[in-house]
Coordinates of C-alpha atoms in Angstrom, one line a residue:
Chain S
X1 CA 109.6 116.0 137.4
X2 CA 110.3 118.1 140.5
X3 CA 106.7 119.2 140.5
X4 CA 105.2 115.7 140.6
X5 CA 107.5 114.6 143.4
X6 CA 106.5 117.6 145.5
X7 CA 102.9 117.1 144.7
X8 CA 103.0 113.4 145.6
X9 CA 104.8 114.4 148.8
X10 CA 102.1 116.9 149.6
X11 CA 99.5 114.2 148.9
X12 CA 101.2 111.8 151.4
X13 CA 101.6 114.5 154.0
X14 CA 97.8 115.2 153.7
X15 CA 97.1 111.5 154.0
X16 CA 99.1 111.3 157.2
X17 CA 97.4 114.4 158.6
X18 CA 94.0 112.8 157.9
X19 CA 95.1 109.7 159.7
X20 CA 96.8 111.4 162.6
X21 CA 93.8 112.0 164.9
X22 CA 92.6 108.4 164.7
X23 CA 96.1 106.9 164.9
X24 CA 96.9 108.9 168.0
X25 CA 93.8 107.7 169.8
X26 CA 94.4 104.2 168.5
X27 CA 97.9 104.2 169.8
X28 CA 96.9 105.7 173.2
X29 CA 93.8 103.7 173.9
X30 CA 94.3 100.4 172.0
X31 CA 98.0 99.7 171.3
X32 CA 99.4 101.1 174.5
X33 CA 96.8 99.4 176.8
X34 CA 97.4 96.1 175.1
X35 CA 101.1 96.2 175.9
X36 CA 100.6 97.9 179.2
X37 CA 98.2 95.2 180.4
X38 CA 100.7 92.5 179.6
X39 CA 103.4 94.3 181.6
X40 CA 101.0 95.0 184.5
X41 CA 100.2 91.3 184.7
X42 CA 103.8 90.6 185.6
X43 CA 103.8 93.0 188.5
X44 CA 102.4 92.9 192.0
X45 CA 100.6 96.2 192.5
X46 CA 98.0 97.3 194.9
X47 CA 97.0 100.7 193.7
X48 CA 95.8 102.1 197.0
X49 CA 98.9 100.9 199.0
X50 CA 102.1 102.9 199.2
X51 CA 104.2 99.9 198.2
X52 CA 105.5 100.5 194.6
X53 CA 104.8 97.9 191.9
X54 CA 107.1 95.0 192.2
X55 CA 108.1 92.6 189.3
X56 CA 107.0 89.1 190.1
X57 CA 107.2 87.4 186.7
X58 CA 104.5 84.8 186.3
X59 CA 103.5 85.1 189.9
X60 CA 100.0 86.5 189.2
X61 CA 99.3 83.8 186.7
X62 CA 100.4 81.1 189.2
X63 CA 98.3 82.6 191.9
X64 CA 95.2 82.6 189.6
X65 CA 95.8 79.0 188.5
X66 CA 96.0 77.9 192.1
X67 CA 93.0 79.9 193.2
X68 CA 89.6 78.2 193.7
X69 CA 87.9 81.6 193.2
X70 CA 89.5 81.9 189.8
X71 CA 88.4 78.4 188.7
X72 CA 85.0 78.9 190.1
X73 CA 84.5 82.1 188.1
X74 CA 85.9 80.5 185.0
X75 CA 83.6 77.5 185.4
X76 CA 80.5 79.8 185.9
X77 CA 81.5 81.7 182.7
X78 CA 82.1 78.5 180.8
X79 CA 78.7 77.1 181.9
X80 CA 77.0 80.3 180.7
X81 CA 78.7 80.2 177.3
X82 CA 78.0 76.5 176.8
X83 CA 74.3 76.9 177.6
X84 CA 73.8 80.2 175.8
X85 CA 75.8 79.9 172.5
X86 CA 74.0 76.8 171.0
X87 CA 70.6 77.9 172.2
X88 CA 71.2 81.4 170.8
X89 CA 72.2 80.0 167.4
X90 CA 69.4 77.5 167.2
X91 CA 66.6 79.9 168.3
X92 CA 67.8 82.8 166.1
X93 CA 68.1 80.4 163.2
X94 CA 64.5 79.2 163.8
X95 CA 63.3 82.7 164.2
X96 CA 65.0 83.8 161.0
X97 CA 63.7 80.9 159.0
X98 CA 60.2 81.5 160.4
X99 CA 60.1 85.2 159.8
X100 CA 61.5 84.7 156.3
X101 CA 58.6 82.4 155.5
X102 CA 55.9 84.9 156.7
X103 CA 54.1 87.3 154.4
X104 CA 56.4 90.0 153.0
X105 CA 54.3 92.8 154.5
X106 CA 54.4 91.5 158.0
X107 CA 58.1 90.5 158.0
X108 CA 59.4 94.0 159.1
X109 CA 57.0 94.0 162.0
X110 CA 58.1 90.7 163.3
X111 CA 61.8 91.6 162.7
X112 CA 61.4 94.8 164.7
X113 CA 59.6 93.0 167.5
X114 CA 62.4 90.4 167.9
X115 CA 65.0 93.2 167.7
X116 CA 63.6 95.7 170.1
X117 CA 64.9 94.0 173.3
X118 CA 68.4 94.3 171.9
X119 CA 68.1 98.0 171.9
X120 CA 67.9 98.5 175.7
X121 CA 70.8 98.9 178.1
X122 CA 71.8 95.8 180.0
X123 CA 71.0 97.8 183.2
X124 CA 67.4 98.3 182.1
X125 CA 67.1 94.7 181.0
X126 CA 68.6 93.7 184.3
X127 CA 66.1 95.9 186.3
X128 CA 63.2 94.4 184.5
X129 CA 64.2 90.7 184.9
X130 CA 65.3 91.1 188.5
X131 CA 61.8 92.2 189.1
X132 CA 60.2 89.4 187.0
X133 CA 62.4 86.8 188.7
X134 CA 61.8 88.0 192.3
X135 CA 60.9 85.0 194.4
X136 CA 58.3 86.8 196.5
X137 CA 56.7 89.4 194.4
X138 CA 58.0 88.7 190.9
X139 CA 55.8 88.4 187.9
X140 CA 56.7 84.8 187.1
X141 CA 56.0 83.5 190.5
X142 CA 52.9 85.5 190.8
X143 CA 51.4 83.6 187.9
X144 CA 53.1 80.3 188.8
X145 CA 51.8 80.5 192.4
X146 CA 48.3 79.9 190.9
X147 CA 49.5 76.5 189.9
X148 CA 51.0 76.1 193.4
X149 CA 54.6 76.6 192.2
X150 CA 57.2 78.8 193.6
X151 CA 60.4 78.7 191.7
X152 CA 63.6 80.2 193.2
X153 CA 64.7 81.8 189.9
X154 CA 67.6 83.7 191.2
X155 CA 67.9 82.6 194.8
X156 CA 68.9 79.0 194.1
X157 CA 72.6 78.5 193.3
X158 CA 71.7 75.8 190.8
X159 CA 69.0 77.7 188.9
X160 CA 70.4 81.3 189.0
X161 CA 72.8 80.9 186.0
X162 CA 70.1 79.3 184.0
X163 CA 67.8 82.2 184.7
X164 CA 70.6 84.5 183.5
X165 CA 70.9 82.5 180.3
X166 CA 67.1 82.8 179.7
X167 CA 67.2 86.6 180.2
X168 CA 70.2 86.9 177.9
X169 CA 68.4 84.9 175.1
X170 CA 65.6 87.4 175.3
X171 CA 67.9 90.4 175.3
X172 CA 70.4 89.1 172.6
X173 CA 68.5 87.1 170.1
X174 CA 67.4 90.0 167.9
X175 CA 70.8 91.0 166.5
X176 CA 71.6 87.5 165.4
X177 CA 68.2 87.0 163.9
X178 CA 68.5 90.1 161.8
X179 CA 71.9 89.0 160.4
X180 CA 70.5 85.6 159.6
X181 CA 67.4 86.9 157.8
X182 CA 69.7 89.0 155.6
X183 CA 71.7 85.9 155.0
X184 CA 68.7 83.9 154.0
X185 CA 67.4 86.6 151.7
X186 CA 70.8 86.7 150.0
X187 CA 70.6 83.1 148.8
X188 CA 69.5 83.2 145.1
X189 CA 66.0 81.9 144.5
X190 CA 67.3 80.0 141.5
X191 CA 69.0 77.5 143.8
X192 CA 65.7 76.6 145.3
X193 CA 63.9 76.4 142.0
X194 CA 66.6 74.1 140.6
X195 CA 66.4 71.9 143.6
X196 CA 62.6 71.8 143.4
X197 CA 62.7 70.8 139.8
X198 CA 65.1 68.0 140.8
X199 CA 62.4 66.9 143.3
X200 CA 64.3 67.9 146.4
X201 CA 61.9 68.3 149.4
X202 CA 62.0 71.1 151.9
X203 CA 64.2 69.4 154.4
X204 CA 66.6 68.4 151.7
X205 CA 66.7 72.0 150.4
X206 CA 67.5 73.2 153.9
X207 CA 70.4 70.8 154.4
X208 CA 71.9 71.0 150.9
X209 CA 71.2 74.7 150.1
X210 CA 70.3 76.8 153.0
X211 CA 72.8 75.6 155.6
X212 CA 75.9 75.5 153.3
X213 CA 75.0 78.9 151.9
X214 CA 74.7 80.3 155.4
X215 CA 77.9 78.9 156.7
X216 CA 80.1 82.0 156.5
X217 CA 77.4 84.0 158.4
X218 CA 76.9 81.2 160.9
X219 CA 80.7 81.1 161.5
X220 CA 80.8 84.9 162.0
X221 CA 77.8 84.8 164.4
X222 CA 79.2 81.9 166.4
X223 CA 82.6 83.5 166.9
X224 CA 81.2 86.9 167.8
X225 CA 78.7 85.2 170.2
X226 CA 81.5 83.3 171.9
X227 CA 83.7 86.3 172.3
X228 CA 80.8 88.3 173.6
X229 CA 79.3 85.7 176.0
X230 CA 82.7 84.9 177.6
X231 CA 82.7 88.5 178.7
X232 CA 79.2 88.4 180.3
X233 CA 79.0 90.9 183.2
X234 CA 76.1 93.3 183.2
X235 CA 73.3 90.8 183.5
X236 CA 74.8 88.9 186.5
X237 CA 76.0 92.2 188.1
X238 CA 72.4 93.6 187.8
X239 CA 70.3 90.6 188.6
X240 CA 72.2 88.5 191.1
X241 CA 75.3 90.5 191.9
X242 CA 77.2 87.3 191.4
X243 CA 75.3 85.3 194.0
X244 CA 73.9 83.2 195.5
X245 CA 77.2 81.6 196.8
X246 CA 79.2 83.1 193.8
X247 CA 77.2 80.8 191.5
X248 CA 76.8 83.6 189.0
X249 CA 80.1 85.5 189.5
X250 CA 81.6 85.5 186.0
X251 CA 85.2 86.1 185.0
X252 CA 84.7 89.7 184.1
X253 CA 82.9 90.4 187.4
X254 CA 85.8 88.8 189.2
X255 CA 88.3 90.9 187.3
X256 CA 86.2 94.0 187.9
X257 CA 86.1 93.3 191.7
X258 CA 89.8 92.4 191.8
X259 CA 90.9 95.6 190.0
X260 CA 88.3 98.2 191.1
X261 CA 87.2 97.0 194.5
X262 CA 90.5 95.6 195.8
X263 CA 92.7 97.6 193.4
X264 CA 94.9 94.7 192.6
X265 CA 95.9 95.9 189.2
X266 CA 98.5 93.3 188.3
X267 CA 96.4 90.4 189.4
X268 CA 93.4 91.7 187.6
X269 CA 95.4 92.1 184.4
X270 CA 96.8 88.6 184.6
X271 CA 93.3 87.2 184.9
X272 CA 92.3 89.4 181.9
X273 CA 95.0 87.7 179.9
X274 CA 94.0 84.2 181.0
X275 CA 90.4 84.9 179.9
X276 CA 91.7 86.4 176.6
X277 CA 93.7 83.1 176.0
X278 CA 90.6 81.0 176.7
X279 CA 88.4 83.2 174.4
X280 CA 91.1 82.9 171.7
X281 CA 91.3 79.1 171.9
X282 CA 87.5 78.9 171.6
X283 CA 87.3 81.3 168.7
X284 CA 90.0 79.4 166.8
X285 CA 88.3 76.1 167.6
X286 CA 85.1 77.4 166.1
X287 CA 86.9 78.6 163.0
X288 CA 88.5 75.2 162.6
X289 CA 85.3 73.2 163.1
X290 CA 83.0 75.3 160.9
X291 CA 85.6 75.9 158.2
X292 CA 86.6 72.2 157.7
X293 CA 83.1 70.7 157.3
Chain J
X1 CA 60.2 85.3 147.3
X2 CA 59.1 82.9 150.0
X3 CA 56.2 81.8 147.8
X4 CA 58.5 80.4 145.1
X5 CA 60.8 78.5 147.5
X6 CA 58.2 76.2 148.7
X7 CA 56.4 75.7 145.4
X8 CA 57.2 72.0 145.6
X9 CA 54.7 71.7 148.5
X10 CA 51.0 71.1 147.5
X11 CA 48.8 74.2 147.7
X12 CA 46.6 73.3 150.6
X13 CA 49.5 72.0 152.7
X14 CA 51.6 75.0 152.0
X15 CA 49.1 77.5 153.3
X16 CA 48.5 75.4 156.4
X17 CA 52.2 75.0 157.2
X18 CA 52.8 78.6 156.5
X19 CA 50.0 79.7 158.8
X20 CA 51.3 77.5 161.6
X21 CA 54.8 79.0 161.2
X22 CA 53.4 82.5 161.2
X23 CA 51.3 81.9 164.3
X24 CA 54.4 80.7 166.2
X25 CA 56.5 83.6 165.0
X26 CA 53.7 86.1 166.0
X27 CA 53.5 84.5 169.4
X28 CA 57.2 84.8 169.8
X29 CA 57.0 88.4 168.8
X30 CA 54.4 89.1 171.4
X31 CA 56.6 87.3 174.0
X32 CA 59.6 89.5 173.1
X33 CA 57.6 92.8 173.4
X34 CA 55.5 91.8 176.5
X35 CA 58.1 92.6 179.1
X36 CA 58.1 96.2 177.9
X37 CA 54.4 96.6 178.2
X38 CA 54.3 95.0 181.6
X39 CA 57.1 97.2 182.8
X40 CA 55.6 100.4 181.3
X41 CA 52.2 99.7 182.8
X42 CA 53.9 99.1 186.2
X43 CA 55.3 102.6 186.1
X44 CA 51.7 103.8 186.5
X45 CA 51.1 101.7 189.6
X46 CA 51.5 102.8 193.2
X47 CA 54.4 101.0 194.9
X48 CA 52.1 98.7 196.9
X49 CA 50.6 97.3 193.7
X50 CA 54.1 96.5 192.3
X51 CA 55.2 94.7 195.3
X52 CA 51.8 92.9 195.7
X53 CA 51.4 91.8 192.1
X54 CA 47.7 91.4 191.1
X55 CA 47.6 91.9 187.4
X56 CA 49.4 93.5 184.5
X57 CA 47.1 96.5 184.4
X58 CA 47.2 99.1 187.3
X59 CA 44.1 99.1 189.5
X60 CA 44.8 102.7 190.5
X61 CA 46.5 104.6 187.7
X62 CA 49.0 107.1 189.0
X63 CA 51.8 109.4 187.8
X64 CA 53.4 109.4 191.3
X65 CA 56.5 107.5 190.2
X66 CA 57.3 110.1 187.5
X67 CA 56.5 112.9 189.9
X68 CA 58.9 111.5 192.5
X69 CA 61.7 111.4 189.9
X70 CA 61.3 115.1 189.3
X71 CA 60.8 116.0 192.9
X72 CA 63.7 114.0 194.4
X73 CA 66.3 115.4 192.1
X74 CA 68.7 115.7 195.1
X75 CA 68.5 112.0 196.0
X76 CA 68.2 110.5 192.6
X77 CA 69.4 113.0 190.0
X78 CA 67.7 111.3 187.0
X79 CA 67.5 114.6 185.1
X80 CA 71.1 115.2 185.6
X81 CA 71.9 111.7 184.4
X82 CA 69.8 112.1 181.4
X83 CA 71.7 115.3 180.6
X84 CA 75.0 113.5 181.1
X85 CA 73.9 110.7 178.8
X86 CA 72.9 113.1 176.1
X87 CA 76.1 115.0 176.4
X88 CA 78.4 112.0 176.4
X89 CA 76.6 110.0 173.6
X90 CA 76.3 113.0 171.3
X91 CA 80.0 114.0 171.8
X92 CA 81.1 110.4 171.2
X93 CA 79.0 110.2 168.0
X94 CA 80.3 113.5 166.6
X95 CA 83.9 112.6 167.5
X96 CA 83.7 109.0 166.1
X97 CA 82.1 110.2 162.8
X98 CA 84.8 112.8 162.1
X99 CA 87.9 111.0 163.3
X100 CA 87.1 107.6 161.7
X101 CA 85.8 109.1 158.4
X102 CA 89.1 111.0 158.0
X103 CA 91.0 107.9 158.8
X104 CA 89.0 105.7 156.5
X105 CA 89.3 108.3 153.7
X106 CA 93.0 108.4 154.1
X107 CA 93.5 104.6 154.3
X108 CA 91.2 103.6 151.4
X109 CA 91.6 106.6 149.1
X110 CA 94.7 108.6 149.7
X111 CA 96.7 105.4 150.5
X112 CA 99.9 106.8 152.0
X113 CA 102.9 104.5 152.3
X114 CA 102.4 102.1 155.2
X115 CA 98.7 102.5 155.0
X116 CA 97.9 98.9 154.2
X117 CA 99.9 97.6 157.2
X118 CA 98.2 100.2 159.4
X119 CA 94.8 99.1 158.1
X120 CA 95.5 95.4 158.8
X121 CA 96.7 96.2 162.3
X122 CA 93.7 98.3 163.0
X123 CA 91.2 95.8 161.8
X124 CA 92.9 92.9 163.7
X125 CA 92.2 94.7 167.0
X126 CA 88.4 94.3 166.4
X127 CA 88.7 90.7 167.6
X128 CA 90.4 91.6 170.9
X129 CA 87.9 91.2 173.8
X130 CA 87.2 94.6 175.4
X131 CA 87.7 93.3 178.9
X132 CA 91.4 93.2 178.3
X133 CA 91.5 97.0 178.1
X134 CA 89.6 97.7 181.3
X135 CA 92.5 97.9 183.7
X136 CA 95.1 99.6 181.5
X137 CA 92.7 102.2 180.1
X138 CA 91.6 103.0 183.7
X139 CA 95.2 103.6 184.6
X140 CA 95.9 105.7 181.5
X141 CA 92.8 107.8 182.2
X142 CA 93.9 108.1 185.8
X143 CA 97.3 109.4 184.6
X144 CA 95.5 111.9 182.4
X145 CA 93.3 113.0 185.3
X146 CA 90.2 112.2 183.2
X147 CA 88.6 109.7 185.5
X148 CA 85.1 110.8 186.7
X149 CA 84.8 113.3 183.9
X150 CA 82.9 112.9 180.6
X151 CA 86.3 112.9 178.8
X152 CA 87.0 109.4 180.2
X153 CA 84.2 108.0 178.1
X154 CA 84.3 110.4 175.1
X155 CA 87.9 110.3 174.0
X156 CA 88.7 106.6 174.2
X157 CA 85.4 105.8 172.3
X158 CA 86.9 107.2 169.1
X159 CA 89.8 104.7 169.1
X160 CA 87.5 101.8 168.2
X161 CA 88.4 100.0 164.9
X162 CA 84.8 99.2 163.9
X163 CA 84.1 102.5 162.4
X164 CA 87.2 102.5 160.3
X165 CA 86.4 99.1 159.0
X166 CA 82.8 99.9 158.2
X167 CA 83.6 103.1 156.3
X168 CA 86.4 101.5 154.4
X169 CA 84.0 98.9 153.2
X170 CA 81.8 101.7 152.0
X171 CA 84.6 103.3 150.0
X172 CA 85.0 100.2 147.9
X173 CA 81.4 100.6 146.8
X174 CA 81.6 104.2 145.5
X175 CA 83.5 105.3 142.4
X176 CA 86.5 107.5 142.7
X177 CA 85.7 109.6 139.6
X178 CA 84.1 112.5 141.5
X179 CA 87.0 112.9 143.8
X180 CA 89.5 112.8 141.0
X181 CA 87.6 115.4 139.0
X182 CA 87.5 117.7 142.0
X183 CA 91.2 117.3 142.6
X184 CA 92.0 118.1 138.9
X185 CA 89.8 121.1 139.2
X186 CA 92.3 122.3 141.9
X187 CA 90.3 121.4 145.0
X188 CA 92.6 120.8 148.0
X189 CA 92.5 117.4 149.6
X190 CA 90.6 118.9 152.6
X191 CA 88.2 120.5 150.1
X192 CA 87.6 117.2 148.4
X193 CA 87.0 115.6 151.8
X194 CA 84.7 118.3 153.0
X195 CA 82.7 119.1 149.9
X196 CA 82.6 115.7 148.1
X197 CA 83.5 112.8 150.3
X198 CA 81.5 113.7 153.4
X199 CA 78.2 114.3 151.4
X200 CA 78.9 111.1 149.4
X201 CA 79.4 109.1 152.6
X202 CA 76.2 110.3 154.2
X203 CA 74.4 107.0 154.3
X204 CA 77.4 105.2 155.7
X205 CA 78.1 108.0 158.2
X206 CA 74.5 108.1 159.5
X207 CA 74.7 104.3 159.9
X208 CA 77.8 104.6 162.0
X209 CA 76.4 107.5 163.9
X210 CA 73.2 105.7 164.8
X211 CA 75.0 102.5 165.9
X212 CA 77.6 104.6 167.9
X213 CA 74.9 106.6 169.6
X214 CA 72.8 103.7 170.7
X215 CA 75.9 101.7 171.7
X216 CA 77.3 104.5 173.9
X217 CA 73.8 105.4 175.3
X218 CA 73.5 101.8 176.5
X219 CA 77.2 101.3 177.6
X220 CA 77.4 99.8 181.0
X221 CA 80.9 98.8 181.9
X222 CA 82.6 102.0 180.8
X223 CA 80.6 104.5 183.0
X224 CA 80.6 102.0 185.8
X225 CA 84.4 101.8 185.9
X226 CA 85.5 105.2 184.7
X227 CA 82.9 107.4 186.5
X228 CA 82.5 107.7 190.3
X229 CA 80.5 110.6 191.6
X230 CA 76.8 110.4 191.6
X231 CA 76.4 113.6 189.6
X232 CA 78.7 112.4 186.8
X233 CA 76.9 109.1 186.0
X234 CA 75.0 108.3 182.9
X235 CA 71.3 107.4 183.1
X236 CA 71.5 103.6 182.7
X237 CA 74.4 103.2 185.1
X238 CA 72.9 105.7 187.5
X239 CA 69.7 103.8 187.9
X240 CA 71.5 100.5 188.0
X241 CA 73.8 101.6 190.9
X242 CA 71.0 103.1 192.8
X243 CA 68.9 100.0 192.5
X244 CA 71.6 97.6 193.5
X245 CA 73.1 99.6 196.4
X246 CA 70.3 101.5 198.0
X247 CA 66.8 100.6 199.0
X248 CA 64.8 102.3 196.4
X249 CA 61.2 101.9 195.3
X250 CA 60.7 99.7 192.2
X251 CA 58.2 102.1 190.8
X252 CA 60.8 104.9 190.6
X253 CA 63.5 102.6 189.1
X254 CA 61.0 101.4 186.5
X255 CA 59.9 104.9 185.6
X256 CA 63.6 106.0 185.3
X257 CA 64.2 102.9 183.1
X258 CA 61.4 103.9 180.9
X259 CA 62.9 107.4 180.4
X260 CA 66.3 105.8 179.8
X261 CA 64.9 103.4 177.1
X262 CA 62.8 105.9 175.3
X263 CA 65.5 107.6 173.2
X264 CA 66.9 104.3 171.8
X265 CA 63.5 103.0 170.9
X266 CA 62.5 106.3 169.2
X267 CA 65.7 106.4 167.2
X268 CA 65.2 102.8 166.2
X269 CA 61.6 103.4 165.1
X270 CA 62.7 106.4 163.0
X271 CA 65.8 104.9 161.4
X272 CA 64.5 101.3 161.4
X273 CA 65.3 100.5 157.8
X274 CA 68.8 101.9 158.0
X275 CA 69.7 100.2 161.3
X276 CA 68.5 96.8 160.2
X277 CA 70.4 97.1 156.9
X278 CA 73.6 98.2 158.7
X279 CA 73.4 95.3 161.2
X280 CA 72.8 92.9 158.4
X281 CA 75.8 94.3 156.5
X282 CA 78.2 94.0 159.4
X283 CA 77.2 90.4 159.6
X284 CA 77.5 89.7 155.9
X285 CA 80.9 91.4 155.6
X286 CA 82.5 89.6 158.5

């Protein structure tokens, strides 16, 4: 009896020791920052000034909600998400369906080709597209000029965010496509065979078999896309720097500038929480909409 | 597989539709890859040809851009950045593999009291957007005096919940018999982990390692915020900062970008099957 107790104690002790390194890091770099950031958001604190942090309650939140810059950045981010998310879903679904219908031997080649852009750093992707988009010597305008066109891809405050969305589609479509192909191939063939025997056409099969079967994956992809694209930063930072006229300055860039250029740590944290709340609302909405249908 | 699905379509029509789809997919694939070729070819052009675009292929082939990278190591320390990137990404990968595999083993096999609650808490944090951690982690790293050192990127990277989740999923798919047998034979828990669990987990661990390496190699926001001195930067962030803040020749930036992209693409081409499978799995499990 004694022996089993001590051996199970030893077992638990070993289990905790195995867990300890990860849990320590998790506590210091996930849990602590989570709480710390909430506290920070209630303080006024300029890191470079000598004035110590001062508790101001909801002051930072009120400041953000009354700031035109905050709403501008939120609006830019929102526009980006609204343009990108549906296009990303639609295009990657079409790509996945298309690739899945191709000859089995050529499928891996197409899959790799669609995925390779997703492998590069946003900084490299940004460098490439900044060059392609350049109004004067960019690749796009070099070819378009032969038609007599000269498009201000990233120098027009109306067009710049659209150009960023286009570049992001190229950069990001691969990952979603791969997940969707796997989803398509996971649908049992017998479903389609049965439907074919019942005389269901291809379009019918798509709406009554493929889409419902893909729903959990579509839900996952949409939610992850929404969470990711609300945090867009690298593309705009690299290609437009937030310009022209702040037309591409996203929330994360504004937070980045607030905290690490102006060192307003409290205000930056408050805006992080506001963005977190917006992302949360959208993610939950997606869950509701796609789950209920 | 695809053949059977559209068997309801007449033979002649099927092949025609299929060919049309395949042609569109192939054109799309070319479109996706084209930017790489155009950029790669441009690295062999003299600067004047890049600024005055005349065609995709260089008129005068030259290695001058790569030469300049190696010669101007004072101004643009690309080699140093490459070294930093290799050091940081490899350290992160090794740390993540060990720390998370031990945690996943403990949580899904040893199951200590409180383990379930801990697992739920850990997995719940996957959904928290990373931007929330930017400011507080910066301040914590500042407190630890780790800012502007490789530690600032290496240590926090191992706190991510994704690895624990991925490996725990894997544990459900392998039988426990071998571990039990080893334990009965008097193997210590550490011995079981080292001699049995780690070798068994090889496929899952290599998946995690590949994804971690590529992810940290390409990380942008982390090095941008947590590193400061030119000599400490990673390759992607180094070229990015130099391109946006200094006047620098396009040819050099593109050549440096090619060097920065090379490792990720080579790793992908070698481990293609595994990477695609693991990305599919993360999607299907979610």
